[in-house]
Coordinates of C-alpha atoms in Angstrom, one line a residue:
Chain A
M59 CA -24.7 1.0 -15.6
K60 CA -21.5 -1.0 -16.1
I61 CA -18.6 -1.5 -13.5
L62 CA -15.3 -2.8 -14.6
V63 CA -13.2 -4.3 -11.9
T64 CA -9.5 -5.1 -12.6
V65 CA -8.6 -8.3 -11.1
K66 CA -5.0 -9.7 -10.7
E67 CA -3.9 -13.2 -9.9
V68 CA -0.9 -12.7 -7.5
A69 CA 1.8 -15.0 -6.4
E70 CA 2.1 -15.6 -2.8
V71 CA 5.5 -16.9 -1.3
E72 CA 5.9 -19.7 1.1
D73 CA 7.9 -19.0 4.3
E74 CA 11.1 -20.7 3.1
F75 CA 11.9 -20.1 -0.5
E76 CA 14.7 -19.8 -3.1
I77 CA 15.4 -17.2 -5.7
S78 CA 16.7 -18.4 -9.2
G79 CA 16.9 -16.5 -12.4
G80 CA 16.0 -13.2 -11.0
D81 CA 12.7 -14.2 -9.4
I82 CA 11.3 -16.5 -6.7
A83 CA 11.5 -20.2 -7.9
E84 CA 8.1 -21.3 -9.1
Q85 CA 7.8 -24.2 -6.7
Y86 CA 7.6 -21.7 -3.7
L87 CA 4.7 -19.7 -5.2
E88 CA 1.0 -20.2 -4.8
Y89 CA -1.4 -18.3 -7.0
D90 CA -4.5 -16.4 -5.7
L91 CA -6.9 -13.7 -6.3
N92 CA -5.2 -10.4 -5.1
E93 CA -6.6 -9.5 -1.6
W94 CA -7.3 -5.9 -2.5
D95 CA -9.0 -6.9 -5.8
D96 CA -11.3 -9.2 -3.6
Y97 CA -12.6 -6.2 -1.9
A98 CA -13.0 -4.4 -5.2
V99 CA -15.1 -7.2 -6.7
E100 CA -17.2 -7.4 -3.5
E101 CA -17.9 -3.7 -3.6
A102 CA -18.9 -3.8 -7.2
V103 CA -21.2 -6.9 -6.6
Q104 CA -22.8 -5.1 -3.7
I105 CA -23.6 -2.1 -6.0
S106 CA -25.1 -4.4 -8.5
E107 CA -27.3 -6.0 -5.8
A108 CA -28.5 -2.6 -4.5
E109 CA -29.2 -1.0 -7.9
D110 CA -31.1 -2.0 -11.0
D111 CA -29.4 -2.8 -14.2
V112 CA -25.8 -3.0 -13.1
E113 CA -23.4 -5.1 -15.0
V114 CA -20.0 -6.1 -13.4
V115 CA -17.3 -7.0 -15.7
T116 CA -13.8 -8.1 -14.6
A117 CA -10.7 -7.4 -16.5
T118 CA -7.4 -9.4 -15.9
I119 CA -4.0 -9.5 -17.6
G120 CA -2.7 -13.0 -17.2
P121 CA -2.1 -16.5 -18.7
E122 CA -4.6 -19.3 -18.9
R123 CA -3.7 -20.3 -15.3
A124 CA -5.4 -17.1 -14.2
E125 CA -8.8 -18.3 -15.2
E126 CA -9.3 -20.2 -12.0
T127 CA -8.9 -16.9 -10.1
I128 CA -11.2 -15.2 -12.6
R129 CA -13.8 -18.0 -12.2
M130 CA -13.6 -17.2 -8.4
A131 CA -14.6 -13.5 -9.0
L132 CA -17.4 -14.8 -11.3
A133 CA -18.6 -17.1 -8.6
K134 CA -18.8 -14.3 -6.1
G135 CA -21.2 -12.4 -8.5
A136 CA -19.4 -10.8 -11.4
D137 CA -21.3 -11.2 -14.6
R138 CA -18.6 -11.9 -17.2
A139 CA -14.9 -11.6 -17.6
V140 CA -12.1 -10.3 -20.0
R141 CA -8.7 -11.8 -19.9
V142 CA -5.9 -10.1 -21.9
W143 CA -3.1 -12.3 -23.0
D144 CA -1.2 -13.6 -26.1
D145 CA 2.2 -14.9 -27.0
D146 CA 3.7 -11.4 -27.3
I147 CA 2.6 -10.6 -23.7
E148 CA 3.9 -14.1 -22.6
S149 CA 7.3 -13.4 -24.0
A150 CA 7.5 -9.8 -22.7
G151 CA 8.0 -11.0 -19.1
K152 CA 7.1 -8.7 -16.2
L153 CA 5.0 -5.8 -17.3
D154 CA 5.5 -2.3 -15.9
V155 CA 2.7 -0.2 -14.5
E156 CA 2.4 1.9 -17.5
T157 CA 2.1 -1.2 -19.8
K158 CA -0.5 -2.7 -17.6
A159 CA -2.5 0.4 -17.6
E160 CA -2.2 0.7 -21.4
L161 CA -3.7 -2.8 -21.8
L162 CA -6.5 -2.2 -19.3
A163 CA -7.2 1.2 -21.2
G164 CA -7.8 -1.0 -24.3
V165 CA -10.4 -3.0 -22.3
V166 CA -12.0 0.2 -21.0
E167 CA -12.3 1.5 -24.6
E168 CA -14.2 -1.5 -25.7
E169 CA -16.4 -1.9 -22.7
D170 CA -17.0 1.7 -22.0
P171 CA -17.8 1.4 -18.3
D172 CA -19.2 4.1 -15.9
L173 CA -17.1 3.1 -13.0
V174 CA -13.7 1.3 -12.8
L175 CA -12.7 -0.3 -9.5
T176 CA -9.2 -1.6 -8.8
G177 CA -7.4 -2.9 -5.7
V178 CA -5.1 -0.3 -4.1
Q179 CA -2.2 -2.5 -5.0
A180 CA -1.2 -6.0 -5.7
G181 CA 0.3 -8.1 -3.0
D182 CA 3.3 -9.4 -5.1
E183 CA 4.8 -6.3 -6.8
S184 CA 3.1 -3.7 -4.6
N185 CA 3.4 -0.8 -7.1
G186 CA 0.1 0.8 -6.0
A187 CA 0.0 2.9 -9.2
T188 CA -1.8 1.0 -11.9
G189 CA -5.4 2.4 -11.0
V190 CA -4.4 6.2 -11.0
T191 CA -2.2 5.6 -14.2
L192 CA -5.2 4.0 -15.9
A193 CA -7.4 6.9 -14.9
E194 CA -5.0 9.5 -16.4
K195 CA -4.7 7.5 -19.5
I196 CA -8.5 7.1 -20.2
G197 CA -9.4 10.6 -19.0
F198 CA -11.5 9.5 -16.0
E199 CA -11.5 11.2 -12.5
W200 CA -10.1 9.0 -9.8
A201 CA -9.6 8.5 -6.0
A202 CA -6.8 6.4 -4.5
V203 CA -7.1 4.3 -1.3
V204 CA -10.9 4.4 -0.9
N205 CA -12.3 2.7 2.1
Q206 CA -16.0 3.9 1.9
L207 CA -18.0 4.4 -1.3
D208 CA -21.4 5.8 -1.6
L209 CA -22.5 6.1 -5.2
D210 CA -24.9 8.8 -6.3
I211 CA -25.7 7.5 -9.7
E212 CA -28.2 10.1 -10.7
G213 CA -26.0 12.9 -9.5
G214 CA -22.8 11.4 -11.3
V215 CA -20.8 11.6 -8.1
A216 CA -19.0 9.0 -6.0
N217 CA -18.8 10.0 -2.4
V218 CA -15.8 8.4 -1.0
H219 CA -13.6 8.3 2.2
R220 CA -9.9 8.0 1.4
E221 CA -8.0 6.3 4.1
L222 CA -5.1 8.6 5.1
E223 CA -2.4 7.8 7.5
G224 CA -2.8 7.9 11.4
G225 CA -6.5 7.1 11.6
V226 CA -7.7 10.0 9.5
E227 CA -10.1 9.8 6.5
E228 CA -10.6 12.3 3.8
L229 CA -14.2 12.8 2.6
T230 CA -14.2 13.5 -1.1
E231 CA -16.8 13.9 -4.0
V232 CA -15.5 12.4 -7.2
E233 CA -17.2 13.2 -10.5
S234 CA -18.0 10.2 -12.7
P235 CA -16.9 8.4 -14.6
A236 CA -14.1 7.5 -12.2
V237 CA -11.5 5.0 -11.3
L238 CA -11.4 4.2 -7.6
T239 CA -8.7 2.2 -5.9
I240 CA -10.2 0.1 -3.2
Q241 CA -8.5 -0.4 0.2
S242 CA -8.8 -3.7 2.2
G243 CA -11.4 -3.5 5.0
I244 CA -14.0 -1.4 2.9
N245 CA -16.4 -4.4 3.0
E246 CA -16.4 -8.1 4.0
P247 CA -15.7 -10.1 0.9
R248 CA -18.1 -13.1 0.6
Y249 CA -17.0 -16.6 0.0
A250 CA -18.2 -18.1 -3.3
S251 CA -21.2 -20.3 -2.8
L252 CA -21.4 -23.8 -4.4
R253 CA -24.3 -22.3 -6.5
G254 CA -22.1 -19.4 -7.5
I255 CA -19.2 -21.7 -8.4
R256 CA -21.6 -23.7 -10.6
Q257 CA -23.0 -20.6 -12.3
A258 CA -19.5 -19.2 -12.8
Q259 CA -18.6 -22.1 -15.2
S260 CA -21.2 -20.8 -17.7
K261 CA -20.5 -17.1 -17.5
P262 CA -18.6 -15.6 -20.5
L263 CA -14.8 -15.3 -20.2
D264 CA -13.4 -13.7 -23.3
V265 CA -9.7 -13.8 -24.1
K266 CA -8.4 -10.7 -25.9
S267 CA -5.0 -10.3 -27.7
L268 CA -2.8 -7.4 -28.0
D269 CA -4.5 -6.7 -31.4
D270 CA -7.9 -6.9 -29.9
V271 CA -7.2 -4.1 -27.4
G272 CA -5.6 -2.0 -30.2
L273 CA -1.9 -2.5 -29.2
S274 CA 1.1 -4.2 -30.7
A275 CA 4.2 -5.9 -29.3
D276 CA 6.1 -2.4 -29.5
D277 CA 3.7 -1.1 -26.9
L278 CA 5.2 -3.6 -24.4
E279 CA 8.6 -2.2 -24.3
S280 CA 9.6 -0.9 -20.9
S281 CA 12.2 1.4 -19.8
L282 CA 12.4 -0.2 -16.5
A283 CA 14.5 -3.3 -16.0
Q284 CA 14.6 -5.4 -12.9
T285 CA 18.3 -6.4 -12.5
D286 CA 18.4 -8.2 -9.2
M287 CA 16.3 -9.8 -6.6
Y288 CA 17.7 -10.9 -3.3
E289 CA 16.6 -11.6 0.3
P290 CA 17.3 -8.5 2.5
E291 CA 19.9 -9.0 5.0
S292 CA 18.6 -9.6 8.4
E293 CA 19.2 -6.6 10.5
G294 CA 18.0 -8.5 13.6
D295 CA 19.9 -9.5 16.6
A296 CA 17.0 -10.9 18.6
T297 CA 17.7 -13.1 21.5
V298 CA 15.7 -16.1 20.7
W299 CA 14.7 -18.3 23.7
S300 CA 15.0 -22.0 23.0
G301 CA 13.3 -25.0 24.4
D302 CA 9.8 -26.4 24.3
A303 CA 6.7 -24.2 24.7
E304 CA 6.7 -24.5 28.5
E305 CA 10.4 -23.6 28.7
T306 CA 10.2 -20.6 26.3
A307 CA 7.0 -19.3 27.9
G308 CA 8.8 -19.6 31.2
Q309 CA 11.7 -17.5 30.1
L310 CA 9.3 -14.8 28.6
A311 CA 7.4 -14.6 31.9
E312 CA 10.6 -14.2 33.8
F313 CA 11.6 -11.4 31.4
L314 CA 8.2 -9.7 31.8
R315 CA 8.4 -9.8 35.6
D316 CA 12.0 -8.5 35.5
K317 CA 10.8 -5.7 33.4
G318 CA 8.2 -4.9 35.9
V319 CA 5.3 -5.0 33.3
V320 CA 3.7 -8.0 34.9
E321 CA 3.2 -8.7 38.5
G322 CA 2.8 -12.1 40.0
Chain B
M5 CA 18.6 18.9 -16.6
S6 CA 20.5 17.2 -13.8
D7 CA 18.2 18.7 -11.1
V8 CA 15.9 17.0 -8.6
L9 CA 12.4 18.4 -8.0
A10 CA 10.7 17.0 -4.7
I11 CA 7.1 17.7 -3.7
A12 CA 6.6 18.5 0.0
E13 CA 3.5 17.1 1.6
H14 CA 1.2 18.7 4.3
R15 CA -2.2 18.0 5.8
R16 CA -4.6 20.1 7.9
G17 CA -2.1 22.9 8.6
E18 CA 0.9 20.7 9.4
L19 CA 3.9 19.8 7.3
R20 CA 4.5 16.0 7.2
D21 CA 7.6 14.4 8.1
V22 CA 8.1 12.8 4.8
S23 CA 8.8 16.2 3.4
L24 CA 12.0 16.5 5.4
E25 CA 12.9 13.0 4.6
M26 CA 12.6 13.9 0.9
V27 CA 15.0 16.8 1.4
T28 CA 17.5 14.2 2.5
A29 CA 16.9 11.7 -0.3
G30 CA 16.7 14.6 -2.8
R31 CA 19.9 16.1 -1.7
D32 CA 21.7 12.8 -1.9
L33 CA 20.3 12.1 -5.3
A34 CA 21.2 15.7 -6.5
D35 CA 24.7 15.2 -5.2
Q36 CA 25.0 12.2 -7.4
T37 CA 23.6 14.0 -10.6
G38 CA 25.7 17.0 -9.8
G39 CA 22.5 19.2 -9.8
D40 CA 20.3 21.4 -7.6
L41 CA 17.6 20.3 -5.3
H42 CA 14.3 22.1 -5.9
L43 CA 11.3 21.7 -3.6
A44 CA 7.7 22.5 -4.4
V45 CA 5.1 23.4 -1.8
I46 CA 1.6 23.5 -3.1
S47 CA -1.7 24.7 -1.4
G48 CA -2.3 25.9 2.2
D49 CA 0.0 28.2 4.0
V50 CA 2.8 27.8 1.5
D51 CA 5.1 30.5 3.1
D52 CA 5.0 28.7 6.4
Y53 CA 5.7 25.3 4.9
A54 CA 8.4 26.7 2.7
T55 CA 10.2 28.1 5.7
Q56 CA 9.9 24.7 7.5
V57 CA 11.4 22.8 4.5
N58 CA 14.2 25.4 4.0
R59 CA 16.8 22.9 5.4
E60 CA 20.5 22.7 4.5
G61 CA 20.9 21.3 1.1
V62 CA 17.8 22.9 -0.5
D63 CA 18.7 25.1 -3.4
A64 CA 15.3 26.6 -4.4
I65 CA 11.7 26.4 -3.0
H66 CA 8.8 27.0 -5.3
T67 CA 5.4 27.9 -3.9
V68 CA 2.1 27.4 -5.5
E69 CA -0.8 29.2 -3.7
Y70 CA -4.1 27.5 -4.5
G71 CA -6.6 26.2 -2.0
E72 CA -6.1 24.9 1.4
E73 CA -5.8 21.1 1.3
F74 CA -4.3 18.6 -1.0
N75 CA -6.3 18.1 -4.2
H76 CA -4.8 15.8 -6.8
D77 CA -6.2 17.8 -9.8
V78 CA -4.4 21.0 -8.5
Y79 CA -1.3 19.1 -7.6
T80 CA -1.2 17.3 -11.0
Q81 CA -1.5 20.6 -13.0
A82 CA 0.9 22.6 -10.7
I83 CA 3.6 19.8 -10.9
E84 CA 3.4 19.4 -14.6
Q85 CA 3.8 23.1 -15.2
L86 CA 6.7 23.4 -12.6
Y87 CA 8.4 20.4 -14.4
A88 CA 8.1 22.0 -17.8
D89 CA 9.6 25.2 -16.3
L90 CA 12.5 23.8 -14.3
D91 CA 13.2 20.8 -16.5
P92 CA 14.6 18.6 -13.8
Q93 CA 16.0 15.2 -14.3
Y94 CA 14.2 13.4 -11.5
L95 CA 10.9 14.0 -9.8
L96 CA 10.4 12.8 -6.2
A97 CA 7.1 12.4 -4.3
P98 CA 6.3 10.6 -1.2
N99 CA 4.8 7.2 -1.3
S100 CA 2.2 8.4 1.0
V101 CA -1.6 7.9 0.5
N102 CA -1.7 11.3 -1.1
G103 CA 1.5 10.7 -3.1
M104 CA -0.2 7.5 -4.5
D105 CA -3.0 9.7 -5.5
Y106 CA -1.2 12.1 -7.7
A107 CA 2.4 10.6 -8.6
P108 CA 1.2 8.1 -11.1
A109 CA -1.0 10.7 -12.9
V110 CA 1.8 13.2 -13.0
A111 CA 4.2 10.3 -14.4
E112 CA 1.7 9.4 -17.0
G113 CA 1.0 13.1 -17.9
L114 CA 4.6 13.8 -18.4
S115 CA 5.5 10.4 -20.0
L116 CA 8.0 9.7 -17.2
P117 CA 8.8 6.1 -16.2
L118 CA 7.6 5.7 -12.5
V119 CA 9.1 3.5 -9.8
T120 CA 7.2 3.6 -6.5
D121 CA 8.0 2.9 -2.9
A122 CA 11.7 3.2 -3.2
V123 CA 14.0 2.4 -0.2
D124 CA 17.2 3.3 -1.9
L125 CA 18.3 5.5 -4.8
E126 CA 21.7 5.2 -6.7
E127 CA 22.7 7.4 -9.6
D128 CA 25.7 6.5 -11.7
G129 CA 24.9 7.6 -15.2
G130 CA 21.5 6.1 -14.8
L131 CA 19.2 5.7 -11.8
T132 CA 18.9 2.4 -9.9
V133 CA 16.0 2.1 -7.5
T134 CA 15.9 -0.4 -4.7
R135 CA 12.2 -1.5 -3.7
E136 CA 10.7 -4.5 -2.0
Q137 CA 8.3 -7.1 -3.3
Y138 CA 6.3 -10.0 -2.0
G139 CA 5.5 -8.1 1.2
G140 CA 9.1 -7.3 2.0
K141 CA 10.3 -10.9 1.6
V142 CA 12.7 -9.8 -1.1
E143 CA 14.4 -6.6 -2.4
T144 CA 14.7 -5.8 -6.1
T145 CA 16.9 -3.3 -7.9
I146 CA 15.2 -1.5 -10.9
D147 CA 17.3 0.2 -13.5
V148 CA 15.7 3.1 -15.2
E149 CA 16.9 3.0 -19.0
E150 CA 15.8 6.6 -19.7
D151 CA 17.2 10.0 -18.7
H152 CA 14.2 11.0 -16.7
A153 CA 12.0 9.4 -14.0
A154 CA 9.5 9.9 -11.3
V155 CA 10.1 8.1 -8.0
T156 CA 8.1 7.9 -4.9
I157 CA 10.0 7.2 -1.7
R158 CA 9.0 5.2 1.3
P159 CA 8.2 7.3 4.4
A160 CA 10.5 6.8 7.4
E161 CA 13.2 5.3 5.2
W162 CA 15.4 8.4 5.1
A163 CA 16.3 10.7 8.0
Q164 CA 14.8 14.1 8.3
A165 CA 17.0 16.8 7.0
E166 CA 18.3 19.2 9.6
G167 CA 20.2 22.5 9.7
D168 CA 18.8 25.9 8.4
G169 CA 18.9 26.3 4.6
D170 CA 19.2 29.5 2.7
A171 CA 17.3 28.5 -0.3
D172 CA 15.4 31.2 -2.4
I173 CA 11.7 31.1 -1.9
E174 CA 9.8 32.1 -5.0
A175 CA 6.1 32.0 -5.8
F176 CA 5.4 30.1 -9.0
D177 CA 2.5 31.3 -10.9
A178 CA 0.7 28.1 -11.9
D179 CA -2.2 28.3 -14.3
I180 CA -4.8 26.1 -12.7
D181 CA -7.7 25.2 -15.0
E182 CA -10.7 24.9 -12.6
S183 CA -12.7 22.8 -15.2
E184 CA -10.1 20.2 -14.6
I185 CA -10.8 20.0 -10.8
Q186 CA -13.3 17.1 -10.7
S187 CA -12.8 16.0 -7.0
T188 CA -13.7 18.0 -4.0
V189 CA -12.6 17.4 -0.5
T190 CA -15.4 18.2 1.8
G191 CA -13.9 17.3 5.1
F192 CA -12.0 14.9 7.4
E193 CA -12.9 12.3 9.9
E194 CA -11.0 10.8 12.8
V195 CA -11.8 7.1 13.0
A196 CA -9.8 5.5 15.7
G197 CA -11.7 6.8 18.8
G198 CA -13.4 4.6 21.3
D199 CA -13.1 2.9 24.7
V200 CA -9.3 2.5 24.8
D201 CA -6.3 4.4 23.5
I202 CA -3.6 1.9 22.8
S203 CA -1.0 4.7 22.2
E204 CA -1.1 5.3 26.0
A205 CA -0.5 1.7 27.0
D206 CA 2.7 0.6 28.6
F207 CA 2.4 -3.1 27.9
L208 CA 0.8 -4.1 24.5
I209 CA 0.0 -7.8 23.4
S210 CA -0.6 -7.5 19.7
I211 CA -2.0 -10.1 17.4
G212 CA -1.9 -10.7 13.6
R213 CA -2.8 -13.0 10.8
G214 CA -1.2 -15.9 12.6
I215 CA -4.2 -16.1 14.9
D216 CA -6.1 -17.7 11.9
E217 CA -9.7 -17.6 13.2
E218 CA -11.8 -15.1 15.1
E219 CA -12.6 -17.6 17.9
N220 CA -8.8 -17.9 18.6
I221 CA -8.9 -14.2 20.0
T222 CA -10.4 -15.5 23.2
L223 CA -6.9 -17.2 23.8
I224 CA -5.2 -14.0 23.5
E225 CA -7.8 -12.2 25.6
A226 CA -7.1 -14.7 28.4
L227 CA -3.4 -13.8 28.3
V228 CA -4.2 -10.1 28.3
E229 CA -6.2 -10.6 31.3
A230 CA -3.6 -12.7 33.1
T231 CA -1.0 -10.2 32.5
D232 CA -3.0 -7.0 32.8
A233 CA -1.8 -5.9 29.4
T234 CA -3.7 -4.1 26.6
L235 CA -4.7 -5.8 23.4
S236 CA -3.8 -4.4 20.0
S237 CA -3.5 -5.9 16.4
S238 CA -2.2 -5.6 12.9
R239 CA -4.4 -4.4 10.1
P240 CA -5.9 -7.9 8.8
I241 CA -7.5 -8.4 12.2
V242 CA -9.3 -5.1 11.9
D243 CA -10.1 -5.5 8.2
N244 CA -11.7 -8.8 9.2
G245 CA -13.9 -7.1 11.6
W246 CA -12.5 -9.1 14.6
L247 CA -11.3 -6.1 16.5
P248 CA -12.5 -2.4 16.2
A249 CA -10.2 0.2 14.4
N250 CA -8.9 1.7 17.7
R251 CA -6.9 -1.3 18.3
Q252 CA -5.0 -1.1 15.1
V253 CA -1.2 -0.4 15.2
G254 CA 0.4 0.9 12.0
Q255 CA 0.6 3.5 9.4
S256 CA -3.2 3.8 9.0
G257 CA -3.8 3.0 12.7
K258 CA -2.0 4.2 15.9
V259 CA 1.7 4.8 16.5
V260 CA 2.5 3.3 19.9
T261 CA 5.4 3.4 22.1
P262 CA 5.0 1.0 25.0
D263 CA 7.7 -0.4 27.3
V264 CA 7.0 -3.9 26.1
Y265 CA 5.4 -4.9 22.8
I266 CA 4.6 -8.5 22.2
A267 CA 4.0 -9.3 18.5
I268 CA 2.1 -12.6 18.3
G269 CA 1.6 -14.0 14.8
I270 CA 2.6 -10.7 13.2
S271 CA 4.9 -10.8 10.1
G272 CA 6.0 -7.3 10.5
A273 CA 5.1 -5.6 7.2
V274 CA 6.4 -2.1 6.7
Q275 CA 2.9 -0.5 7.5
H276 CA 2.8 -2.3 10.8
V277 CA 6.4 -1.5 11.7
A278 CA 5.6 2.2 11.1
G279 CA 3.4 2.1 14.2
M280 CA 5.4 0.1 16.7
K281 CA 9.1 0.5 15.9
G282 CA 9.3 3.0 18.7
A283 CA 8.4 0.4 21.3
D284 CA 11.2 0.1 24.0
T285 CA 11.3 -3.6 23.9
I286 CA 9.9 -5.8 21.2
V287 CA 9.1 -9.5 21.6
A288 CA 8.2 -11.7 18.6
I289 CA 6.3 -15.0 18.8
N290 CA 6.4 -16.3 15.3
T291 CA 6.9 -19.6 13.6
D292 CA 8.4 -18.1 10.4
P293 CA 12.1 -17.5 10.9
N294 CA 12.3 -15.1 7.8
A295 CA 9.4 -12.9 8.9
P296 CA 10.5 -9.2 8.9
I297 CA 9.5 -8.8 12.5
W298 CA 12.7 -10.5 13.5
D299 CA 14.6 -7.6 12.2
L300 CA 13.1 -5.5 14.9
A301 CA 12.6 -8.0 17.8
D302 CA 14.8 -7.7 20.8
Y303 CA 13.6 -11.1 22.1
G304 CA 11.5 -13.8 20.6
I305 CA 10.2 -17.4 20.5
E306 CA 10.3 -19.2 17.2
D307 CA 7.3 -21.4 17.9
D308 CA 3.6 -21.9 17.3
L309 CA 1.7 -19.3 19.3
F310 CA -1.0 -22.0 20.0
E311 CA 1.7 -23.8 22.1
V312 CA 3.3 -20.8 23.7
V313 CA 0.4 -18.7 24.5
P314 CA -1.4 -21.4 26.7
A315 CA 1.9 -22.0 28.6
L316 CA 2.2 -18.4 29.2
I317 CA -1.3 -18.0 30.5
E318 CA -0.5 -20.8 33.0
E319 CA 2.7 -19.2 34.0
F320 CA 0.7 -16.2 35.2
G321 CA -2.0 -18.4 36.8
G322 CA -4.7 -17.7 34.2
D323 CA -7.3 -19.9 32.9
V324 CA -6.6 -21.4 29.5
P325 CA -9.8 -21.3 27.3
D326 CA -10.8 -24.1 24.9
V327 CA -10.1 -23.0 21.3

């Protein structure tokens, strides 16, 4: 059995930042493995540890810089990695959901996995749509926002819980092959061990071009254009207590006593 | 071709609020395109739901009777057939957990550009969608350079439509291929039970990522004890297993409406805000002056929680633990 996990390297923004050229200036960004994908990798690795003959392959769309993040997924137990990138993708700028799904579909075609795990969303763009779009493209069944997974490999069914709003979970049987988008909290992602990090250096990490995944530069064209980025105007009018911690704590304590929620 | 088709949402016999919010968003968009607003109600007691969404501004309601609960393989087929029949310009779905489960598939199936989690829509010869990125730190505007599009709209961002409508309610005869239904919903489970019901509390002290380490929770517990408050948290604390699920405030946790809500080290992401914006007074303790929590806070302390919380415990005569 083969599990493909899509892994994105996301940009995290510092508290104070500036926007230039329609995006957050590079010096305020730090790159890391997308939080939700970390849970997806862990879920796949746990399945590979519990079952015989399970191969875990990660797929990433990203520049060379992303290899550090990909190695981290390998260090946590994935067997090998595929990274899709070339000059045409580099010059295409931000890719829309449909394009990302198209590129990943090219990887699926080559890898022929039995199960695809993705994160529910990426922490930077937060589209929350790539996994389901991919499922529709490759003709897999799917389930979005999965926070419990019990795989019945022989029966060809994934028994999942989907995390709905308001503390309710939907119990669903999903026929294989399937794409499942994994919600945070489904498991406890491990830290990479030193041994894992060493081993990751020698695990295969293949780079694929557009041509390798059966696409051309024309396929990168998007009908969505980001025209502006700005900091939302603060709607806040909070009374901010000033002073050192003792003074501000004193003001808050007085407020709580006045409100009558705390006695003493 | 200038019409808007919006998909209502229901769960376990109840219409969800976002359906009425979509009537508002959809009417506003249809006014800008000069078209009609169509609503679709799929599965369950469709006549009851149709009556409930029949608010002022709705031009037509289409019902698809098939099964009881949401199933994305049914929704996908029904919406694609309705779309082909009605030929609307824009398709609206909620950016709910179920919306995320079918809207991308429908957009892909119909070859429509998809923009998710919209907080504003403008139509002036082309659609411009406003949405957030980087956890709400920035807003972006996205121009759709095609005539048609699918958009999912953020819950609780538009007001619920009011006023009785006089739309025609028509049954739509969708041809659902059962062999395409490859997911089966077998039940539901309530997860947030347990020893305490935070939605009943008058005074909540809530912690988020800013707490850094599990051990530091003892500090907040000391404050909770000294003030006789109830402890709650944002999602990451529960995801980490540091507090049980019944303590979680937010979209996937509990909705709380206490007299006072103190948010300690909580940035105020939209999913959290959905659960606590109804609090009477909101107090923020946070080092980040740009955190979205300040948009909601009535009072606040812009300082390190590890300085402020011990001082506060001492104010109320409690013991400050070593952390």
